[in-house]
XYZ file of C-alpha atoms in Angstrom:
566
model
C -4.035 88.897 43.474
C -2.255 86.387 45.650
C -5.514 84.447 46.009
C -5.838 84.357 42.165
C -2.244 83.164 41.791
C -2.858 80.434 44.395
C -5.996 79.275 42.547
C -4.087 79.197 39.200
C -1.224 77.296 40.806
C -3.613 74.846 42.342
C -5.468 74.435 38.975
C -2.121 73.749 37.239
C -1.185 71.206 39.899
C -4.659 69.574 39.599
C -4.460 69.454 35.717
C -0.954 68.115 35.966
C -2.040 65.309 38.241
C -5.039 64.665 36.046
C -2.904 64.521 32.886
C -0.389 62.297 34.679
C -3.158 59.931 35.709
C -4.566 60.017 32.215
C -1.249 59.152 30.736
C -1.004 56.211 33.105
C -4.341 54.910 31.828
C -3.744 55.876 28.208
C -2.767 52.394 26.951
C -5.833 50.814 28.575
C -7.990 53.513 27.019
C -6.424 52.955 23.598
C -7.016 49.180 23.871
C -10.683 49.687 24.925
C -11.251 52.381 22.278
C -9.925 50.260 19.404
C -11.743 47.075 20.482
C -14.976 49.045 20.516
C -14.136 50.491 17.032
C -13.482 47.011 15.659
C -16.683 45.671 17.143
C -18.714 48.614 15.857
C -17.256 48.450 12.305
C -18.039 44.749 12.101
C -21.546 45.245 13.229
C -22.140 48.055 10.732
C -20.784 45.939 7.871
C -22.863 42.916 8.900
C -26.036 45.028 9.052
C -25.647 47.455 6.155
C -23.179 46.004 3.619
C -24.893 45.271 0.284
C -23.945 41.543 0.327
C -23.894 39.112 3.120
C -20.507 39.028 4.803
C -18.760 35.812 5.722
C -18.596 36.283 9.431
C -15.908 33.699 10.234
C -13.699 34.598 7.246
C -13.863 38.316 7.998
C -12.906 37.884 11.656
C -10.151 35.426 10.693
C -8.656 37.908 8.316
C -8.746 40.582 11.006
C -7.054 38.221 13.454
C -4.341 37.298 10.833
C -3.831 41.025 10.053
C -3.242 41.652 13.769
C -0.817 38.766 14.155
C 1.096 39.855 11.044
C 2.399 42.843 13.016
C 4.223 40.497 15.441
C 6.437 37.608 14.193
C 5.925 34.478 12.072
C 5.846 32.222 15.127
C 2.870 33.863 16.850
C -0.128 32.038 15.425
C -3.832 31.412 16.136
C -5.138 27.895 15.893
C -8.967 27.603 15.812
C -10.487 24.490 17.321
C -10.350 22.482 14.102
C -6.581 23.136 13.747
C -5.488 22.571 17.366
C -4.728 18.912 16.578
C -2.060 19.989 14.029
C -0.432 22.142 16.739
C -0.384 19.193 19.150
C 1.142 16.991 16.435
C 3.865 19.555 15.785
C 4.735 19.686 19.476
C 4.520 15.880 20.214
C 5.271 14.361 16.885
C 2.192 12.073 17.467
C -1.174 11.664 15.781
C -3.851 9.039 15.081
C -3.676 7.864 11.533
C -2.122 5.469 8.985
C 1.362 6.986 8.668
C 1.589 8.400 5.147
C 2.644 11.744 3.757
C 0.353 13.057 1.050
C 0.166 15.996 -1.382
C -1.842 17.340 -4.343
C -1.018 15.622 -7.618
C -1.927 18.031 -10.429
C -1.793 15.469 -13.284
C -4.782 13.561 -11.851
C -6.337 16.512 -9.882
C -6.189 14.091 -6.928
C -4.174 13.557 -3.752
C -1.211 11.181 -4.068
C 0.684 9.242 -1.408
C 4.234 10.512 -1.443
C 5.791 8.617 1.416
C 4.399 5.893 3.682
C 6.152 5.744 7.072
C 8.185 2.601 7.766
C 6.400 0.141 10.043
C 3.110 2.074 10.109
C -0.367 0.832 8.870
C -0.133 2.214 5.359
C 3.357 0.740 4.624
C 2.439 -2.546 6.383
C -0.680 -2.949 4.256
C 1.262 -2.347 0.991
C 0.321 1.233 0.149
C 3.059 2.745 -1.954
C 4.345 6.199 -2.930
C 2.642 7.144 -6.211
C -0.733 5.687 -5.314
C -3.560 8.097 -6.127
C -6.266 8.311 -3.395
C -9.761 7.757 -4.800
C -11.842 7.333 -1.659
C -11.500 6.995 2.140
C -14.068 4.980 4.003
C -16.386 4.982 1.035
C -16.285 8.742 0.549
C -14.942 9.937 -2.796
C -12.005 12.350 -2.492
C -12.552 14.887 -5.246
C -11.366 18.500 -5.269
C -14.406 20.319 -6.571
C -13.978 24.092 -6.112
C -11.458 23.708 -3.264
C -7.943 25.041 -3.564
C -5.246 22.330 -3.704
C -4.121 23.102 -0.110
C -7.685 22.874 1.146
C -8.157 19.624 -0.734
C -5.025 18.152 0.854
C -6.297 19.192 4.268
C -9.652 17.500 3.640
C -8.043 14.193 2.615
C -5.562 14.354 5.521
C -8.476 14.860 7.989
C -10.322 11.888 6.493
C -7.256 9.631 6.898
C -6.733 10.611 10.504
C -8.907 9.528 13.408
C -9.074 7.590 16.667
C -6.528 4.767 16.989
C -8.239 1.395 16.535
C -10.852 2.641 13.981
C -10.740 1.023 10.568
C -11.657 2.063 7.013
C -11.112 1.051 3.466
C -8.653 3.057 1.379
C -9.293 2.870 -2.371
C -6.353 3.933 -4.634
C -5.368 4.064 -8.214
C -1.935 2.562 -8.709
C -0.060 3.634 -11.880
C 1.638 0.669 -13.566
C 4.020 0.493 -16.474
C 1.447 0.046 -19.229
C -1.807 0.566 -17.377
C -3.236 1.410 -13.943
C -5.219 -0.655 -11.482
C -7.569 0.157 -8.636
C -6.612 -1.368 -5.254
C -8.382 -1.434 -1.905
C -6.686 -1.648 1.500
C -8.390 -2.207 4.845
C -6.448 -0.014 7.284
C -6.671 0.379 11.021
C -5.510 3.663 12.485
C -3.002 3.679 15.265
C -0.971 6.181 17.240
C 1.602 7.513 14.732
C 4.828 8.909 16.043
C 7.298 10.545 13.719
C 10.660 8.955 14.282
C 13.068 11.824 15.317
C 16.098 9.516 14.774
C 15.555 8.043 11.254
C 19.121 6.697 11.029
C 22.222 6.144 13.152
C 25.290 4.028 12.601
C 29.062 3.963 12.259
C 30.057 5.988 9.217
C 33.703 4.950 9.679
C 35.207 2.215 11.917
C 35.005 4.258 15.068
C 33.012 7.345 14.115
C 29.396 7.250 15.220
C 26.622 9.206 13.460
C 23.090 10.241 14.581
C 20.593 12.071 12.427
C 18.070 14.029 14.502
C 15.260 15.586 12.530
C 13.183 17.223 15.289
C 12.956 17.911 19.005
C 9.560 16.227 19.661
C 8.475 14.690 22.918
C 10.862 11.972 24.186
C 13.296 12.418 21.313
C 16.102 12.581 23.900
C 15.294 8.948 24.832
C 15.595 7.931 21.121
C 18.903 9.794 20.897
C 20.193 8.182 24.091
C 19.363 4.689 22.891
C 21.164 5.398 19.592
C 24.197 6.836 21.341
C 24.612 3.959 23.760
C 24.295 1.451 20.950
C 26.941 3.246 18.976
C 29.279 3.255 21.941
C 28.702 -0.539 22.313
C 29.602 -0.912 18.646
C 32.930 0.828 19.208
C 32.260 4.455 18.490
C 35.050 6.619 19.875
C 33.751 9.901 18.443
C 30.288 11.153 17.403
C 28.770 13.258 14.660
C 25.302 14.858 15.482
C 23.521 15.842 12.309
C 21.085 18.719 12.958
C 20.854 19.970 9.339
C 17.285 20.860 8.337
C 16.150 20.328 11.967
C 13.692 23.133 12.634
C 13.643 22.642 16.398
C 10.989 21.862 18.950
C 11.082 21.309 22.700
C 13.740 23.274 24.737
C 13.563 20.640 27.450
C 14.426 17.841 25.034
C 17.335 19.900 23.702
C 18.763 20.408 27.244
C 18.356 16.633 27.925
C 20.460 15.818 24.891
C 23.166 18.386 25.832
C 23.197 16.768 29.238
C 24.541 13.506 27.835
C 27.787 15.318 27.119
C 28.111 17.952 29.905
C 28.097 17.715 33.750
C 25.027 17.996 35.874
C 24.122 21.532 37.138
C 25.304 23.449 34.049
C 22.933 26.270 33.002
C 22.152 25.838 29.316
C 19.354 28.306 28.553
C 17.957 31.315 30.325
C 14.804 33.036 29.130
C 13.888 36.711 29.428
C 10.423 38.112 28.726
C 8.062 40.873 29.660
C 6.271 38.865 32.342
C 7.735 36.998 35.255
C 6.173 33.682 34.162
C 8.016 34.059 30.779
C 11.406 34.088 32.543
C 13.393 31.146 33.807
C 16.268 28.907 33.026
C 17.136 25.309 32.187
C 19.969 23.421 33.850
C 21.269 19.914 33.219
C 19.592 17.652 35.750
C 21.356 14.353 35.385
C 24.762 12.702 35.416
C 26.119 12.700 31.800
C 26.873 9.636 29.696
C 30.233 10.757 28.334
C 31.902 14.118 28.885
C 35.072 13.188 26.918
C 33.957 11.732 23.597
C 34.946 14.101 20.717
C 31.815 15.586 19.118
C 31.068 17.297 15.772
C 27.710 18.891 15.102
C 26.543 19.441 11.482
C 24.271 22.445 10.870
C 22.904 24.507 7.969
C 20.568 27.464 7.280
C 17.496 25.355 8.161
C 18.850 24.366 11.607
C 16.727 26.473 13.970
C 15.474 27.003 17.514
C 16.259 23.922 19.615
C 18.873 22.865 17.038
C 20.593 26.189 17.713
C 20.370 25.636 21.500
C 22.174 22.315 21.123
C 24.832 23.516 18.650
C 25.268 26.920 20.266
C 25.534 25.568 23.788
C 28.015 22.830 22.832
C 30.024 25.614 21.098
C 29.858 27.966 24.103
C 31.006 25.154 26.392
C 33.798 24.199 23.994
C 32.324 20.781 23.902
C 31.826 20.228 20.137
C 33.172 21.418 16.859
C 30.369 23.012 14.775
C 30.562 22.282 11.029
C 28.501 23.488 8.140
C 26.855 26.842 7.273
C 25.360 29.531 9.575
C 22.107 28.464 11.241
C 18.759 30.123 10.870
C 18.883 32.501 13.860
C 15.744 31.844 15.883
C 16.285 32.993 19.484
C 12.604 33.280 20.440
C 10.504 31.050 22.721
C 6.767 30.346 22.246
C 4.188 29.170 24.692
C 0.529 28.223 24.091
C -2.479 30.050 25.587
C -5.969 28.738 25.657
C -8.653 30.814 23.946
C -12.455 30.778 24.032
C -14.210 28.176 21.910
C -11.307 25.715 22.256
C -8.883 27.790 20.187
C -5.177 28.183 21.016
C -2.708 31.031 20.578
C 0.935 30.115 20.103
C 2.632 33.320 21.196
C 6.255 34.458 21.499
C 6.839 35.274 25.195
C 10.569 35.522 25.612
C 14.047 35.407 24.081
C 16.509 32.685 25.058
C 20.210 33.088 25.924
C 22.775 30.288 25.761
C 25.768 29.738 28.147
C 27.979 32.613 26.819
C 25.106 34.969 27.449
C 24.274 35.597 23.764
C 20.907 35.527 22.035
C 21.224 34.358 18.466
C 17.983 35.828 17.122
C 18.703 37.133 13.608
C 15.725 39.374 13.018
C 14.190 42.123 15.194
C 10.534 41.866 14.197
C 9.839 45.104 16.121
C 11.774 47.009 13.457
C 9.722 46.366 10.331
C 10.147 48.401 7.187
C 7.253 50.454 5.795
C 6.328 47.611 3.371
C 6.271 45.127 6.318
C 9.517 43.400 5.406
C 12.274 42.781 7.962
C 16.032 42.267 7.523
C 18.613 40.170 9.406
C 20.816 41.960 11.860
C 24.030 42.924 9.971
C 27.262 41.418 11.317
C 28.558 44.903 12.035
C 25.887 45.341 14.651
C 26.395 42.036 16.415
C 28.283 41.751 19.755
C 31.225 39.615 20.815
C 30.826 37.029 23.604
C 33.164 34.359 24.802
C 33.110 30.578 25.264
C 34.211 28.973 28.498
C 37.792 28.689 27.072
C 37.643 32.333 25.893
C 36.974 31.841 22.171
C 35.037 34.649 20.507
C 31.495 34.011 19.413
C 28.829 36.458 18.305
C 25.141 37.009 18.970
C 22.384 38.014 16.478
C 22.567 35.987 13.333
C 22.423 32.355 14.215
C 25.283 30.057 15.115
C 28.455 30.571 13.049
C 30.149 27.237 12.618
C 33.749 26.760 13.753
C 34.398 25.269 10.311
C 32.246 26.988 7.666
C 31.369 25.042 4.486
C 29.447 26.839 1.824
C 26.086 25.300 1.042
C 25.491 24.276 -2.546
C 23.006 26.454 -4.351
C 19.681 24.964 -5.279
C 19.360 25.084 -9.072
C 16.194 26.759 -10.301
C 15.507 23.826 -12.733
C 15.160 21.333 -9.795
C 12.374 23.358 -8.216
C 10.302 23.087 -11.387
C 11.124 19.436 -11.988
C 9.872 18.694 -8.436
C 6.907 21.104 -8.636
C 5.660 19.455 -11.805
C 6.025 15.994 -10.322
C 8.550 14.893 -13.006
C 11.082 13.612 -10.505
C 8.233 11.957 -8.547
C 6.838 10.289 -11.698
C 10.291 9.107 -12.749
C 10.805 7.398 -9.371
C 7.444 5.703 -9.837
C 8.575 4.442 -13.277
C 11.890 3.261 -11.850
C 10.043 1.141 -9.248
C 8.087 -0.557 -12.075
C 11.303 -1.782 -13.606
C 13.089 -2.531 -10.289
C 10.659 -4.312 -7.912
C 13.462 -4.642 -5.296
C 16.813 -3.118 -4.421
C 19.438 -5.062 -2.615
C 20.688 -2.206 -0.417
C 21.253 1.549 -0.278
C 24.956 1.021 -0.730
C 24.468 -1.048 -3.865
C 22.233 1.498 -5.514
C 23.557 3.965 -8.108
C 21.622 5.921 -10.744
C 23.373 5.098 -13.987
C 23.927 7.284 -17.050
C 21.389 5.132 -18.857
C 18.811 5.823 -16.074
C 19.490 9.499 -16.454
C 18.884 9.336 -20.166
C 15.551 7.775 -19.486
C 14.829 10.614 -17.086
C 15.744 13.145 -19.733
C 13.345 11.525 -22.210
C 10.524 11.819 -19.690
C 11.323 15.557 -19.134
C 11.205 16.183 -22.898
C 8.008 14.242 -23.378
C 6.238 16.561 -20.959
C 7.117 19.684 -22.945
C 8.807 20.930 -19.823
C 9.491 24.667 -19.456
C 10.645 26.638 -16.485
C 11.509 30.135 -15.452
C 15.117 31.153 -15.950
C 15.846 34.026 -13.691
C 18.719 35.196 -15.961
C 16.303 35.686 -18.793
C 13.918 37.645 -16.590
C 16.658 39.844 -15.286
C 18.023 40.431 -18.786
C 14.558 41.477 -20.045
C 14.261 43.925 -17.179
C 17.777 45.343 -17.851
C 16.983 45.698 -21.479
C 13.752 47.642 -20.661
C 15.646 49.922 -18.327
C 18.396 50.517 -20.953
C 15.717 51.503 -23.527
C 13.975 53.775 -20.985
C 17.226 55.542 -20.036
C 18.456 55.838 -23.641
C 21.427 53.443 -23.538
C 20.026 50.796 -25.869
C 21.366 52.267 -29.101
C 24.998 51.864 -28.043
C 24.491 48.499 -26.357
C 22.199 46.603 -28.757
C 24.934 44.365 -30.079
C 26.025 43.385 -26.565
C 22.461 42.656 -25.657
C 21.980 40.440 -28.722
C 25.115 38.562 -27.833
C 24.025 38.053 -24.211
C 20.498 36.956 -25.316
C 22.037 34.271 -27.494
C 24.228 32.960 -24.632
C 21.282 32.944 -22.253
C 18.876 31.351 -24.707
C 16.789 28.635 -23.103
C 18.426 25.250 -23.830
C 16.867 22.350 -22.014
C 19.447 19.765 -23.188
C 22.267 21.965 -21.940
C 20.633 22.567 -18.557
C 19.852 18.948 -17.933
C 23.498 18.117 -18.582
C 24.897 21.109 -16.800
C 22.912 20.369 -13.597
C 23.062 16.638 -13.912
C 24.842 16.024 -10.595
C 22.346 17.785 -8.295
C 19.356 16.527 -10.332
C 20.645 12.917 -9.998
C 21.014 13.458 -6.261
C 17.326 14.512 -5.935
C 16.216 11.599 -8.154
C 18.224 9.170 -6.094
C 16.713 10.498 -2.812
C 13.264 9.989 -4.204
C 13.945 6.488 -5.409
C 15.704 5.313 -2.361
C 12.925 6.622 -0.096
C 10.495 4.357 -1.983
C 12.468 1.301 -0.910
C 14.089 2.141 2.406
C 12.035 5.078 3.754
C 13.627 7.939 5.691
C 16.353 5.696 6.994
C 17.526 5.056 3.388
C 17.117 8.706 2.412
C 19.605 9.722 5.090
C 22.064 6.977 4.060
C 21.849 8.016 0.419
C 22.540 11.678 1.334
C 25.686 10.643 3.224
C 27.283 9.056 0.171
C 28.660 12.371 -1.092
C 28.544 14.789 1.864
C 31.259 17.443 2.257
C 30.094 18.344 5.783
C 30.277 14.683 6.924
C 33.699 14.177 5.346
C 35.075 17.291 7.122
C 33.624 16.054 10.459
C 35.264 12.690 9.981
C 38.575 14.378 9.157
C 38.505 16.678 12.258
C 37.426 13.873 14.658
C 40.245 11.738 13.292
C 42.900 14.380 14.106
C 42.962 14.905 17.847
C 45.459 17.787 17.594
C 43.280 19.695 15.160
C 40.178 19.018 17.243
C 41.909 20.409 20.316
C 43.201 23.448 18.416
C 39.812 24.408 17.129
C 38.335 24.320 20.645
C 41.215 26.318 22.180
C 41.922 30.052 22.213
C 44.614 31.016 19.710
C 48.010 31.615 21.345
C 48.176 35.290 20.371
C 44.678 35.954 21.754
C 45.505 34.126 24.980
C 48.708 36.102 25.525
C 46.919 39.406 24.891
C 44.572 38.663 27.818
């Protein structure tokens, strides 16, 4: 009996050890099992499916399905797309320097913005030109989707610096169109991360930074030093719509305003190589100059490192609307056949110790959607001075200014190229403009625009009408329609589509978008920034705060009651 018990005990121990060992290898087993299944299923389909399968497309779809379970920043770049990844990181590519997009009216690709000082602009290519051929090859869409067509033309325009080709375009003119040819020589194109800087008031400097590409900190430094030489005694850094980029470049820019040796960013990931930190490495340029940083909902990643760190260090007043909330860091991994995987490897934490990531992609809903972290679940951290700041949900400005809503009608006016076409017409009648400051879209100009809109039989979705229709259907379904029919009729009358009314009601924002498009034709991105600053609530608030040293100091200090409580 004792022997039998001993054998059973030994067997239990053995099985326990075996199960424990199996559990330790379970993850590796699951990985191997599922890779084998994927491989087997594909082979069976390839061999037995009734039609021939598109090998590359099927595998690509499988890869994209796998990546969809991670986050939007983890992406696979096959060999033919690696150049676009490098361009995104460096801001450089070999080409002619012109933004293009599909132009539905001609079923062709149109030039929408040549880059100042680059081959296309220097040769005389203009926004509105319709691309007919590149290097003798006709650029026609065929059965390609518009996005694929744009990619094909973009690929044809790019190439090794020093190579030349003939670009043939159709240029729309006032009463006719003409075909033009330009001999262009490709060169290294670098997107200018500082399209404009200057004094917006007598002693208030302003720098617009559109991206954190390679060496952008040097461009920023040059602009900052020039502004100081011109008499700037305070500075506004505009990071609105800046989607981020290099962490190192962000730290270098912060370093111009804070002492050497300050830790700015720490990164925490699953693997040791995904962990680390960034400290300021150099002596600063100016640790005393008053700073204001402008941000909005499209300020992300490296923009949030700059604005958040300057906030945590009580070094700048942050003005605008809450930022995007991207607290994740990506690195690139080389793959077989010259592909690249951009993968999220860590989260970053700014000086107060907070991570500003707004969405936890590990907690997806059943339908695959994700939601921002609610404010009630965020945590309090403190700046160097002791001011309260919060994690999860982007950078909350010290002075919050509500963003203007984007009217639905503008989306459709832009999507149907009506604003684009009006700007082309405007340039026919105005071959030159004296300056950005002198330009103003007149009431007569806007009347001409309205005539163009009406001539196109323009229609657009009105969300209010859609929602009303849905509400009416639900009321009928639930039996409430009989008692509410008169109210519905009255509401339908008020919400009746009226183009004249909408063009007048939304005249101000529509004029602003038209003005941006027109000014860009003459003065490129530099002019576009200057035009935007003409009526800018965020800028005006920044100028006001920087001009009031007592208010500036108050904002960056702990309230007296809070300080006493500590």
